[in-house]
Coordinates of C-alpha atoms in Angstrom, one line a residue:
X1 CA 0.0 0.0 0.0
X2 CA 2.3 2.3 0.7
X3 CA 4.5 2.0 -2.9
X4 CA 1.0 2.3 -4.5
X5 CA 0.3 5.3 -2.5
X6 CA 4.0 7.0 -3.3
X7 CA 3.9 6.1 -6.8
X8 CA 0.1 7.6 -7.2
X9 CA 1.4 10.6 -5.9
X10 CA 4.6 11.2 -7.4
X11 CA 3.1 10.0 -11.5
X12 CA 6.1 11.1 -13.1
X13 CA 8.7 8.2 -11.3
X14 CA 5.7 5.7 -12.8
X15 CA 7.3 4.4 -16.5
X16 CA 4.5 2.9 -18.8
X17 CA 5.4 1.0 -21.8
X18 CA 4.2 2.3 -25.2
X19 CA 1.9 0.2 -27.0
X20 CA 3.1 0.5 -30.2
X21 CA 7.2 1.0 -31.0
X22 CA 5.6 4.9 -31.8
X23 CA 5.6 7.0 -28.7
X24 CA 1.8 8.5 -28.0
X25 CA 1.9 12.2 -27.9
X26 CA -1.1 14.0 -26.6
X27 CA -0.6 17.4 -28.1
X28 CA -0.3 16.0 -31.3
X29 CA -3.9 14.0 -31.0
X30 CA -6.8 16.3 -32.7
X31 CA -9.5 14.6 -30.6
X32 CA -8.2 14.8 -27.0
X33 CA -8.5 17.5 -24.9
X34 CA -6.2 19.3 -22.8
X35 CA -4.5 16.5 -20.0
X36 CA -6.3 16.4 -16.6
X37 CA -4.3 16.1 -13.8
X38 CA -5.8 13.6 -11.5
X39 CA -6.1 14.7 -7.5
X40 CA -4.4 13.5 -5.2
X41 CA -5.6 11.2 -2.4
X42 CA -4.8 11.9 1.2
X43 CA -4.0 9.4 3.5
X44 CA -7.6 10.0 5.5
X45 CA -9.2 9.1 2.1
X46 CA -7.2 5.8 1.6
X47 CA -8.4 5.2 5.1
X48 CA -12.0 5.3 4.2
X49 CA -11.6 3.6 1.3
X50 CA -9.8 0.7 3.5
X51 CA -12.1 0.5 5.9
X52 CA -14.9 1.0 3.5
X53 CA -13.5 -2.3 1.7
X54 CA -13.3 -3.9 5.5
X55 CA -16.9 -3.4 5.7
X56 CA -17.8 -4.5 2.6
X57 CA -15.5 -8.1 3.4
X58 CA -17.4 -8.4 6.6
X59 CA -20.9 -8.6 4.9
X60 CA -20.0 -10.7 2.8
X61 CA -18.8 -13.1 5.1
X62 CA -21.8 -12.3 7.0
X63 CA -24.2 -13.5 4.0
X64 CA -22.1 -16.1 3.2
X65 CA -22.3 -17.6 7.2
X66 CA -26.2 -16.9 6.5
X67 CA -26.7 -18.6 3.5
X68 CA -24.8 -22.1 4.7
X69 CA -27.3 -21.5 7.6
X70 CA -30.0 -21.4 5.6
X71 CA -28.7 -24.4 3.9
X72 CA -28.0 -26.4 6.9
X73 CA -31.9 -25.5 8.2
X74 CA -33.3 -26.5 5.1
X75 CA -31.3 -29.8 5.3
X76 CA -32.3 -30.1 8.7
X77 CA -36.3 -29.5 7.5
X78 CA -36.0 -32.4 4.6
X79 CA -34.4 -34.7 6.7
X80 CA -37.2 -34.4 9.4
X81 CA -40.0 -34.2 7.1
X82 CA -37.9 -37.5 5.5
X83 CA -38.3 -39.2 8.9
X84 CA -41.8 -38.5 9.7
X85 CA -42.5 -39.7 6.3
X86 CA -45.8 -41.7 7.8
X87 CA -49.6 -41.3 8.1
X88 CA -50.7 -40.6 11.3
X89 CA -53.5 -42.9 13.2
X90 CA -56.5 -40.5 14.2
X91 CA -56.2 -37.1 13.6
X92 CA -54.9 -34.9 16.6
X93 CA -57.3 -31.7 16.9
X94 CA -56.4 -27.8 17.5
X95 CA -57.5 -28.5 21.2
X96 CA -55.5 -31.1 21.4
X97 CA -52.2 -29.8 19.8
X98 CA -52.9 -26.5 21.9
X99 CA -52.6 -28.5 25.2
X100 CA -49.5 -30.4 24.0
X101 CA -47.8 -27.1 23.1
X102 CA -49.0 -25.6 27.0
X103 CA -47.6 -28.5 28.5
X104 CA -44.4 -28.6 26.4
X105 CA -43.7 -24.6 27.2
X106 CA -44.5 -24.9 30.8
X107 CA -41.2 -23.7 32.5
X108 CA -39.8 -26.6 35.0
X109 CA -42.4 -29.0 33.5
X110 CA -40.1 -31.6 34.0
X111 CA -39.9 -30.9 37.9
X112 CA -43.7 -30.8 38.8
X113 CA -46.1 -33.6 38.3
X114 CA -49.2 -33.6 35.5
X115 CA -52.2 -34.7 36.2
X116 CA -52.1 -38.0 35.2
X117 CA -56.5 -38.4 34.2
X118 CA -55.7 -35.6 32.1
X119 CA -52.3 -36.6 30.5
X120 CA -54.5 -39.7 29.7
X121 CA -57.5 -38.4 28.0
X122 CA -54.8 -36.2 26.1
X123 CA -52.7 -39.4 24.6
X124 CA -56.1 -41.2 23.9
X125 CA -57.2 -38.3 21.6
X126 CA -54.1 -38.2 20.0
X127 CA -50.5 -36.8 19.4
X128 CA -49.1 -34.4 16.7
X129 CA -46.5 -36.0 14.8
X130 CA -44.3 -32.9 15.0
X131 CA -44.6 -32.7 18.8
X132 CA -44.1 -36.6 19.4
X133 CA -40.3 -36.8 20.2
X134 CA -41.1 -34.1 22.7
X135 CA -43.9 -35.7 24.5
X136 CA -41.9 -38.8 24.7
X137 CA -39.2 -37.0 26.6
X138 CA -42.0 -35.3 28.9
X139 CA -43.7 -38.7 29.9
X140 CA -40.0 -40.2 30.5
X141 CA -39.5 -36.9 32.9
X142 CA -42.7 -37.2 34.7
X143 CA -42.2 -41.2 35.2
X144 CA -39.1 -40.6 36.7
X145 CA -40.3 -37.9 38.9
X146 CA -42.9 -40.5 40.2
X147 CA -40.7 -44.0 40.4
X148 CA -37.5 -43.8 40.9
X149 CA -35.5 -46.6 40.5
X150 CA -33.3 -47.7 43.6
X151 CA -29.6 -47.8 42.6
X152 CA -28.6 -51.0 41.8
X153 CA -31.4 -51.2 38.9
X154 CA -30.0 -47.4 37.2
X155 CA -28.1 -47.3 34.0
X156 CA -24.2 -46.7 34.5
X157 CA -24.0 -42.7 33.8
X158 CA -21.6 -42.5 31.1
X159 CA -22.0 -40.2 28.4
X160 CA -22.8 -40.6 25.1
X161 CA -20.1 -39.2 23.3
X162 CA -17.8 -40.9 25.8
X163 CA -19.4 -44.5 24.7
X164 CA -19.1 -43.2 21.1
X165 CA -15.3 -43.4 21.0
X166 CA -14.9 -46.9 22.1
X167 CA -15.6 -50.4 20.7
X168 CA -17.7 -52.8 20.8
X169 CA -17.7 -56.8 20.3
X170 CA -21.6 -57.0 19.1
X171 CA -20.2 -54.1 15.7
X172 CA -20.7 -57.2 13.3
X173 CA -24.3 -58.0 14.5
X174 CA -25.6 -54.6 14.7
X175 CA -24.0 -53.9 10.9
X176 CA -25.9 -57.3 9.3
X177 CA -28.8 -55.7 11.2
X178 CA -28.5 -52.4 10.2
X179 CA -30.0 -52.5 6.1
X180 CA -32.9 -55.1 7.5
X181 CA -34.2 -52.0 9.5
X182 CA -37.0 -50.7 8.0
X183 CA -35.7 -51.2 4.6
X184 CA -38.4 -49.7 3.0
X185 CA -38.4 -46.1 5.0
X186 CA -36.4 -43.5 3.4
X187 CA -34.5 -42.4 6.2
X188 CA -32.8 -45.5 6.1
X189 CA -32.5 -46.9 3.2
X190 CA -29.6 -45.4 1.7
X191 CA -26.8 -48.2 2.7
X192 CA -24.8 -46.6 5.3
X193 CA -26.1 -42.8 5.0
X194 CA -27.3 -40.4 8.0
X195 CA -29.9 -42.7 9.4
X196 CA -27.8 -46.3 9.1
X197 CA -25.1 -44.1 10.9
X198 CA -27.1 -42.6 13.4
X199 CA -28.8 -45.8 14.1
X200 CA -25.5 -47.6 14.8
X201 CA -23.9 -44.9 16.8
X202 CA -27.2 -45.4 18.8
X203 CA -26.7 -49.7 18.9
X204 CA -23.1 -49.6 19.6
X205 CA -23.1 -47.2 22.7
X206 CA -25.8 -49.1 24.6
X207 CA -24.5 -52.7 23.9
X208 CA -21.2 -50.2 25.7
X209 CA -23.6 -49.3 28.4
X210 CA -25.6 -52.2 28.8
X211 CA -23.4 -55.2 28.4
X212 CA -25.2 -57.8 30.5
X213 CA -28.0 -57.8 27.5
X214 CA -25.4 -56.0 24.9
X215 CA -27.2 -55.9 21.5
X216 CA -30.3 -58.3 20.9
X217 CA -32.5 -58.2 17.4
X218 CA -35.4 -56.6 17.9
X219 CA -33.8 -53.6 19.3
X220 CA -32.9 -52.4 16.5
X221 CA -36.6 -51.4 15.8
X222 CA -37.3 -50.1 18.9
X223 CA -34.1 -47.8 18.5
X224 CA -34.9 -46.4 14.9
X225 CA -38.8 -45.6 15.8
X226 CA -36.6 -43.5 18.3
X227 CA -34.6 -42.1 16.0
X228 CA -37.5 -40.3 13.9
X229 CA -39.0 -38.5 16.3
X230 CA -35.8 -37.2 17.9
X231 CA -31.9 -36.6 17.8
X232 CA -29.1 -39.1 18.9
X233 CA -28.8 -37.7 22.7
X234 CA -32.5 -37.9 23.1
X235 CA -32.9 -41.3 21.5
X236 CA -29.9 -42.8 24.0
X237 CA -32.0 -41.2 26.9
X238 CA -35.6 -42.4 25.9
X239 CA -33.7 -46.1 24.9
X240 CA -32.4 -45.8 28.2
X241 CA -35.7 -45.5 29.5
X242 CA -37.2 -48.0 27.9
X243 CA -34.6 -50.5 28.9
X244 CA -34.2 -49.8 32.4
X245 CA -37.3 -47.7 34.0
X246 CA -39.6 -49.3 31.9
X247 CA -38.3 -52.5 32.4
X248 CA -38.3 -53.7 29.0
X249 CA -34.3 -55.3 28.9
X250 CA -35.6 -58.3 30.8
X251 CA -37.0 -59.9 27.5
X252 CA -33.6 -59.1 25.6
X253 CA -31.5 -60.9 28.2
X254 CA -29.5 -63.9 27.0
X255 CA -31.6 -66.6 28.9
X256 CA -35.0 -64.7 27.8
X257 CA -36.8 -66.4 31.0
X258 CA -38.7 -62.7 30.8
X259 CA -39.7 -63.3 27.2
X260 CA -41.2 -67.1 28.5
X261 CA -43.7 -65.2 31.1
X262 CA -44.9 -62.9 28.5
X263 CA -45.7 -65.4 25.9
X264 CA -47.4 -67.7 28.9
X265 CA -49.2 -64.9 30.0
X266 CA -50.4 -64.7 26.5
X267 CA -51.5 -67.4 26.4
X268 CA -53.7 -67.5 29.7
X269 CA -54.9 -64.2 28.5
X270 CA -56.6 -65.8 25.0
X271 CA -57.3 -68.7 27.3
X272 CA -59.5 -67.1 30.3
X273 CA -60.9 -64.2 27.4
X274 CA -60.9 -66.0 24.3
X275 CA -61.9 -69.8 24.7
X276 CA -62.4 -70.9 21.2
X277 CA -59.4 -69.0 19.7
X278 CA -57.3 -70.4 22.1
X279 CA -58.4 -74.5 21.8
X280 CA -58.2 -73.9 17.9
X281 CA -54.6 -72.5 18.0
X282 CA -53.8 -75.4 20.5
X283 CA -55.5 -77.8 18.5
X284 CA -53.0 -77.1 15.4
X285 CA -49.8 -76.7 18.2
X286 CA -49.8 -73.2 17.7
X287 CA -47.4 -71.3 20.7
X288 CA -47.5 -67.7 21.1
X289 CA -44.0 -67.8 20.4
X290 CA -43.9 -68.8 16.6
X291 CA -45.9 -65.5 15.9
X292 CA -46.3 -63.1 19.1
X293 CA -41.9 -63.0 20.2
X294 CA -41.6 -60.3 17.2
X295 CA -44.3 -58.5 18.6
X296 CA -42.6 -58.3 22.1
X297 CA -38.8 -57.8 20.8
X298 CA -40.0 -55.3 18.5
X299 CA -42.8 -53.8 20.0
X300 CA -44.8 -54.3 16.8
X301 CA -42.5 -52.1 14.8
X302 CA -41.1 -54.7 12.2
X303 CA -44.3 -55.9 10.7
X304 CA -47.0 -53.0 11.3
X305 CA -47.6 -50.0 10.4
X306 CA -45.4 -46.9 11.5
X307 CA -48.0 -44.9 12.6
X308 CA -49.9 -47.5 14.4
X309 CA -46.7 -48.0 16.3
X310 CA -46.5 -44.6 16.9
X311 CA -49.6 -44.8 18.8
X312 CA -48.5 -47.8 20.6
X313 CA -45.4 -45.9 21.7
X314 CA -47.6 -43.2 23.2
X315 CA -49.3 -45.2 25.2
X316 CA -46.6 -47.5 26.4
X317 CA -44.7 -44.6 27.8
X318 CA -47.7 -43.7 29.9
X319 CA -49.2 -47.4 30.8
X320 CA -46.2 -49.4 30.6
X321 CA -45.2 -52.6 29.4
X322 CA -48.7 -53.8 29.8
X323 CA -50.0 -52.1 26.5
X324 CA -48.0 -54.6 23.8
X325 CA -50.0 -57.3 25.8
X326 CA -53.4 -54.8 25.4
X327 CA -52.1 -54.8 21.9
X328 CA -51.7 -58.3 20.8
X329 CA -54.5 -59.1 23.1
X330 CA -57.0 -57.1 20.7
X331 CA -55.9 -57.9 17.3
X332 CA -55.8 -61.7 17.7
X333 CA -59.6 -61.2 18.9
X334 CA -60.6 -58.6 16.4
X335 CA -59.2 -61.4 13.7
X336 CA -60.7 -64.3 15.5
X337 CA -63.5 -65.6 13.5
X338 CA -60.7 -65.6 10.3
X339 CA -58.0 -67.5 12.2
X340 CA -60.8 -70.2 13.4
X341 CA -61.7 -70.6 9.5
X342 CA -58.5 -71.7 8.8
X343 CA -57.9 -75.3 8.9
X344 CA -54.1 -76.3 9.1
X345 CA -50.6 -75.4 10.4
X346 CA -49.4 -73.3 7.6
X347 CA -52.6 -70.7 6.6
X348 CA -53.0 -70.1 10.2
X349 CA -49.2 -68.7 10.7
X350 CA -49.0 -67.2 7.4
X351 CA -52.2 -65.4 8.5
X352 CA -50.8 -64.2 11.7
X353 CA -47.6 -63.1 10.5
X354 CA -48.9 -61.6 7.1
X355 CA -52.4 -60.5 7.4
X356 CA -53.1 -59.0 10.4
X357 CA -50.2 -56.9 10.1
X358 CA -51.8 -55.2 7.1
X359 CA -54.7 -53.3 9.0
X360 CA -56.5 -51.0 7.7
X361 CA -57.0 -47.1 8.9
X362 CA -60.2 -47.7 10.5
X363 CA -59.1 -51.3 12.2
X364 CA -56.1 -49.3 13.7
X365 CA -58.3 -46.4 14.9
X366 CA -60.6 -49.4 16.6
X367 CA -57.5 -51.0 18.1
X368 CA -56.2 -48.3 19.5
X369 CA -59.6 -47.1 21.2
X370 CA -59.5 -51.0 22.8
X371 CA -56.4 -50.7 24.1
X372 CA -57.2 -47.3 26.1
X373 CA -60.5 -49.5 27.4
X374 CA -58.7 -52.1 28.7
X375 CA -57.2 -53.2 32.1
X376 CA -55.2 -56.4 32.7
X377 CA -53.1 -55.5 35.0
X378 CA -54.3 -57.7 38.0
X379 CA -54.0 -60.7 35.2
X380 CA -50.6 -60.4 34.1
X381 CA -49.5 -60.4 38.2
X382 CA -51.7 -63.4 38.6
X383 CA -50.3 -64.8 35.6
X384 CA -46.7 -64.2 36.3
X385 CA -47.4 -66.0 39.7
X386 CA -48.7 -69.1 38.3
X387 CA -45.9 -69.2 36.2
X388 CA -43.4 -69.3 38.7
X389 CA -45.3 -71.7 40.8
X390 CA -45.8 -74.3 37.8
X391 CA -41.3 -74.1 36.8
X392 CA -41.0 -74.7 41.0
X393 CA -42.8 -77.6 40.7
X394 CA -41.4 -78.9 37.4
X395 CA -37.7 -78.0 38.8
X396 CA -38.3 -80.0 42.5
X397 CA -38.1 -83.6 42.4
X398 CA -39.1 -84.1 46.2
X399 CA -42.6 -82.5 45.3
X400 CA -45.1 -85.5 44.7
X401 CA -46.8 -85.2 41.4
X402 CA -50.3 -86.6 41.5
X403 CA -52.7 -86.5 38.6
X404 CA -53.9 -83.4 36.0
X405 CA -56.8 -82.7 38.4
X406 CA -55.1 -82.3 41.6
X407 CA -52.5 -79.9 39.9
X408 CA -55.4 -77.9 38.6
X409 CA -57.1 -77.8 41.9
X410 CA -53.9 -76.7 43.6
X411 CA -53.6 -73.8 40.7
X412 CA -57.2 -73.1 41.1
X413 CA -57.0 -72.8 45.0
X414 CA -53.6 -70.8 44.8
X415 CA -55.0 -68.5 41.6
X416 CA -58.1 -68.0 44.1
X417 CA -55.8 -66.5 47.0
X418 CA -53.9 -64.6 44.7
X419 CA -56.8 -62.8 43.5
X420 CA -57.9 -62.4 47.2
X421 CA -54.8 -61.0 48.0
X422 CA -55.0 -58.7 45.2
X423 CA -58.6 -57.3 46.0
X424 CA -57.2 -56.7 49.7
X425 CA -54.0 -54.9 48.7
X426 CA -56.3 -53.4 46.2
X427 CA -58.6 -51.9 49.1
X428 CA -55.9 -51.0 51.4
X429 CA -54.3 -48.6 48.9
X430 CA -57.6 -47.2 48.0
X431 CA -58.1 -46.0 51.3
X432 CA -54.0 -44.9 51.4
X433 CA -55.2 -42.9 48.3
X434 CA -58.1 -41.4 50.0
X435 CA -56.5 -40.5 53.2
X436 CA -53.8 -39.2 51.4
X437 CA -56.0 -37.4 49.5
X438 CA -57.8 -35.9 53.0
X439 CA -54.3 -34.9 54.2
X440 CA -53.4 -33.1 51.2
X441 CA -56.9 -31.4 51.7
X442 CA -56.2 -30.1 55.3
X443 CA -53.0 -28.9 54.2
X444 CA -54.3 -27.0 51.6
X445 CA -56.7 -25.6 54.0
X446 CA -53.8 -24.8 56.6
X447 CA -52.0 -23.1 54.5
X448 CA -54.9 -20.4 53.3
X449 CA -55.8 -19.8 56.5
X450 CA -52.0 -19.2 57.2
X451 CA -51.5 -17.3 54.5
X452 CA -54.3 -15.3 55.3
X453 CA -53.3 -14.6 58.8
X454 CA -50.3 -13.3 58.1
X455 CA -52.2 -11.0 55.5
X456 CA -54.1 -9.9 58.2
X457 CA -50.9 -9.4 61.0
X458 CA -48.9 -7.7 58.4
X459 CA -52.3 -4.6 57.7
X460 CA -52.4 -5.1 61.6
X461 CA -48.4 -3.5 61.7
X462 CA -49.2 -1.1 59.2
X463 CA -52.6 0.4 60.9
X464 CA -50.4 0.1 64.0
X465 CA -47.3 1.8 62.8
X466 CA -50.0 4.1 61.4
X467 CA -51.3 4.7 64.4
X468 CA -47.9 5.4 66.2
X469 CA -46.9 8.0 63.4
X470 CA -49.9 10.3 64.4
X471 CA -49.3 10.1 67.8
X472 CA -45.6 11.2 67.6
X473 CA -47.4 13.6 65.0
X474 CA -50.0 15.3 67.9
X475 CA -47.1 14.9 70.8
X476 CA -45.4 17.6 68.4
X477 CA -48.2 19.9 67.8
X478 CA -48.3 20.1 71.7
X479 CA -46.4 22.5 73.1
X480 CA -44.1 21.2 76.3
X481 CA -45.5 22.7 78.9
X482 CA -49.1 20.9 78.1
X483 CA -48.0 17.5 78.0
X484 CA -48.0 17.3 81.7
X485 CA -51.6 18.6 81.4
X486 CA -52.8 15.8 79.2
X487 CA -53.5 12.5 79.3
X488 CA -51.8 10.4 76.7
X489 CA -53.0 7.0 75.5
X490 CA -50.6 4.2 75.5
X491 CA -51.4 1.5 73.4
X492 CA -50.9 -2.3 75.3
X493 CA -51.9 -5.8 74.8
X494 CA -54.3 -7.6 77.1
X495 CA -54.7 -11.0 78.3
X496 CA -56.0 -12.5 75.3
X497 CA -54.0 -11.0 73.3
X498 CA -55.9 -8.0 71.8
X499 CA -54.7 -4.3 72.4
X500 CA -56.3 -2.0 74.9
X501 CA -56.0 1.9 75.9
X502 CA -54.9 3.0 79.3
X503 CA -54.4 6.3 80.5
X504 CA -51.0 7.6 81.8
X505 CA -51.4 9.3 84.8
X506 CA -49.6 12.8 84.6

């Protein structure tokens, strides 16, 4: 800069080359003018010119930074609008999207209880799709806030990222895995793009985190329905859940005794609800297991639709793992009159594991107004009981076996005190709850009326602070020598605590 600057002001030390091997001469050019002598820049001018060029550097970088922004939001955009690529089961009204967004602004919703009656009536009229990921994370909050697990059952707190950067032995199983993962949905499809990725990052660091049950197919599934409605962080948390608070890692365990229960509580649920179903599946050896394990591992997410599992997912994070019985419990008997039609081994499977999967809009709508209904909670217990009783009996060899009707009495009788049991323990927190209930109502009451005592003491000090102030004001209107002449009132509690006058003797 500063050799352009001396040579612009100081023209003649500045040599130019002639074009042509003939020197140009002004004066002898008809055409041009007389030579105009161009000013000369100061060095303020220079200055502005600098900074003006500084300026000009700066907005451009500034729309530059703005338009990868852009960019990056409207990548951000498509890829969301590629993962919720789905149609929604029932359609989630203004009313109900209003209370969603109230609920989801609340400041320290995460620290005060909802109502749970109306959290309910809220999920069985639907979620918005947009808002799901969210909800999820609020229900995993509130659940926390109301059962928290003791210390031994918690997930080891290591971080994500953390996890991230180390291996893992189960990286083969979760790659195979990772292209038969709802191969048909868009988001991840593409072999080994954003979603594949994102899905294995999420695999790998909980078979880190978890490695008693390390990775197990099915989870898969339940991670990637994750993965639509929410980032990588999130997903790890409400996985987390899942797994732990939820209880769900019991049926991924390597001995899968958790996954036996559930699949014998099946079946005593079709037995005690839905007789012929169940002697018609028997009669053709037909387990739970050869079509209702994928519906447990998965929680229905590999066969049915993804909004129908969408809706599932709602209610599991409010109900618990009592819905994907609700679940299977209602389509096998919504389907029952086809499955008895058909007559052998191989139609009946293919018709469970192909046809009822393909529901229609209005059969998912149906289903999903069942499973709100419904209440089997006192059966799976029950259930759950029995089947521990019936593997103690099978594993003892002292215990003397008699015949098929002796064992059915002793179920019968022990089913019959269970259920007792139940209906006591039942009562006795009923009227826990309602004395609770009472307490928190006297409370309540307490506090008001404290609250509104010290409302009342606190104008009492004013009026008598009040009070005090126009005394002092009239003691010095008097002149001295009268206030040996007059009686003054002094203000002093009685017995029962309320202020009387006296008189001051002069």
């Amino acid at each position: 800069m500063n050799k352009g600057s001396a040579s612009m002001q100081h023209p003649d030390h500045c040599e130019l080359l002639p074009l042509s091997p003939l020197a140009f001469n002004p004066a002898q050019d008809p055409v041009a003018g007389p030579a105009l002598e161009r000013p000369k820049r100061t060095g303020s001018d220079y200055r502005a010119l600098w900074k003006k060029a500084i300026h000009q550097q700066i907005l451009l970088l500034r729309m530059e930074t703005e338009n990868q922004r852009l960019e990056a939001s409207k990548d951000e955009l498509h890829v969301r609008q590629m993962k919720l690529d789905y149609k929604e089961v029932g359609e989630c009204s203004t009313d109900v999207q209003a209370f969603w967004d109230k609920k989801l602004s609340t400041p320290g919703r995460n620290k005060v209880p909802l109502d749970k009656k109306e959290v309910h009536n809220a999920v069985g009229q639907g979620v918005s799709k947009a808002r799901r990921g969210e909800v999820w994370l609020l229900f995993s909050h509130q659940r926390r806030l109301a059962h928290r697990l003791p210390p031994r059952q918690r997930p080891p707190d290591t971080p994500y990222q953390t996890l991230l950067k180390q291996l893992t032995a189960q990286q083969h199983a979760i790659l195979v895995d990772l292209g038969r993962t709802f191969p048909t949905h868009q988001y991840f499809s593409t072999q080994l793009g954003a979603g594949q990725l994102s899905l294995y990052n999420l695999l790998k660091a909980y078979s880190l985190l978890d490695t008693e049950v390390g990775y197990c197919q099915g989870i898969s599934f339940v991670a990637g329905v994750l993965l639509l409605h929410m980032s990588e962080d999130q997903a790890f948390d409400m996985l987390k859940f899942l797994m732990y608070d939820l209880g769900f890692r019991r049926q991924y365990k390597p001995d899968m005794v958790s996954l036996q229960i559930q699949m014998y509580q099946l079946s005593r649920l079709l037995h005690d609800y839905h007789r012929e179903l169940y002697c018609h599946l028997e009669d053709h050896e037909i387990s739970p297991s050869l079509y209702a394990a994928p519906w447990f591992l998965t929680l229905f997410a590999s066969q049915f639709p993804l909004g129908f599992v969408a809706r599932i997912f709602d209610i599991l994070f409010v109900q618990g793992t009592e819905v994907i019985f609700k679940v299977a419990l209602c389509l096998l008997s919504s389907h029952e009159g086809e499955i008895v039609e058909c007559d052998n081994f191989e139609t009946i499977v293919d018709y469970l594991k192909t046809t009822i999967p393909t529901l229609t809009h209005s059969q998912m709508e149906q289903t999903i107004a069942k499973v709100l209904e419904m209440d089997i909670s006192k059966q799976l217990h029950a259930y759950e009981v029995e089947y521990h009783v019936l593997q103690d009996e099978m594993v003892d060899p002292a215990t003397p076996h008699g015949d098929d009707s002796e064992r059915l009495d002793r179920l019968e009788k022990t089913s019959t005190q269970l259920k007792k049991q139940n209906m006591e323990l039942l009562e006795k927190l009923q009227a826990a709850r309602q004395k609770i209930q009472s307490l928190e109502t006297n409370v309540e009451g307490f506090l008001a009326r404290e609250s509104k005592m010290k409302h009342v003491i606190r104008s009492m000090e004013q009026e008598k602070a009040t009070f005090q102030k126009t005394i002092d004001r009239m003691k010095s209107c008097l002149p001295p020598d009268a206030l040996g002449d007059v009686e003054m009132t002094s203000i002093k509690p009685g017995a029962n605590g309320k202020a009387k006058p006296t008189a001051a003797r002069p």
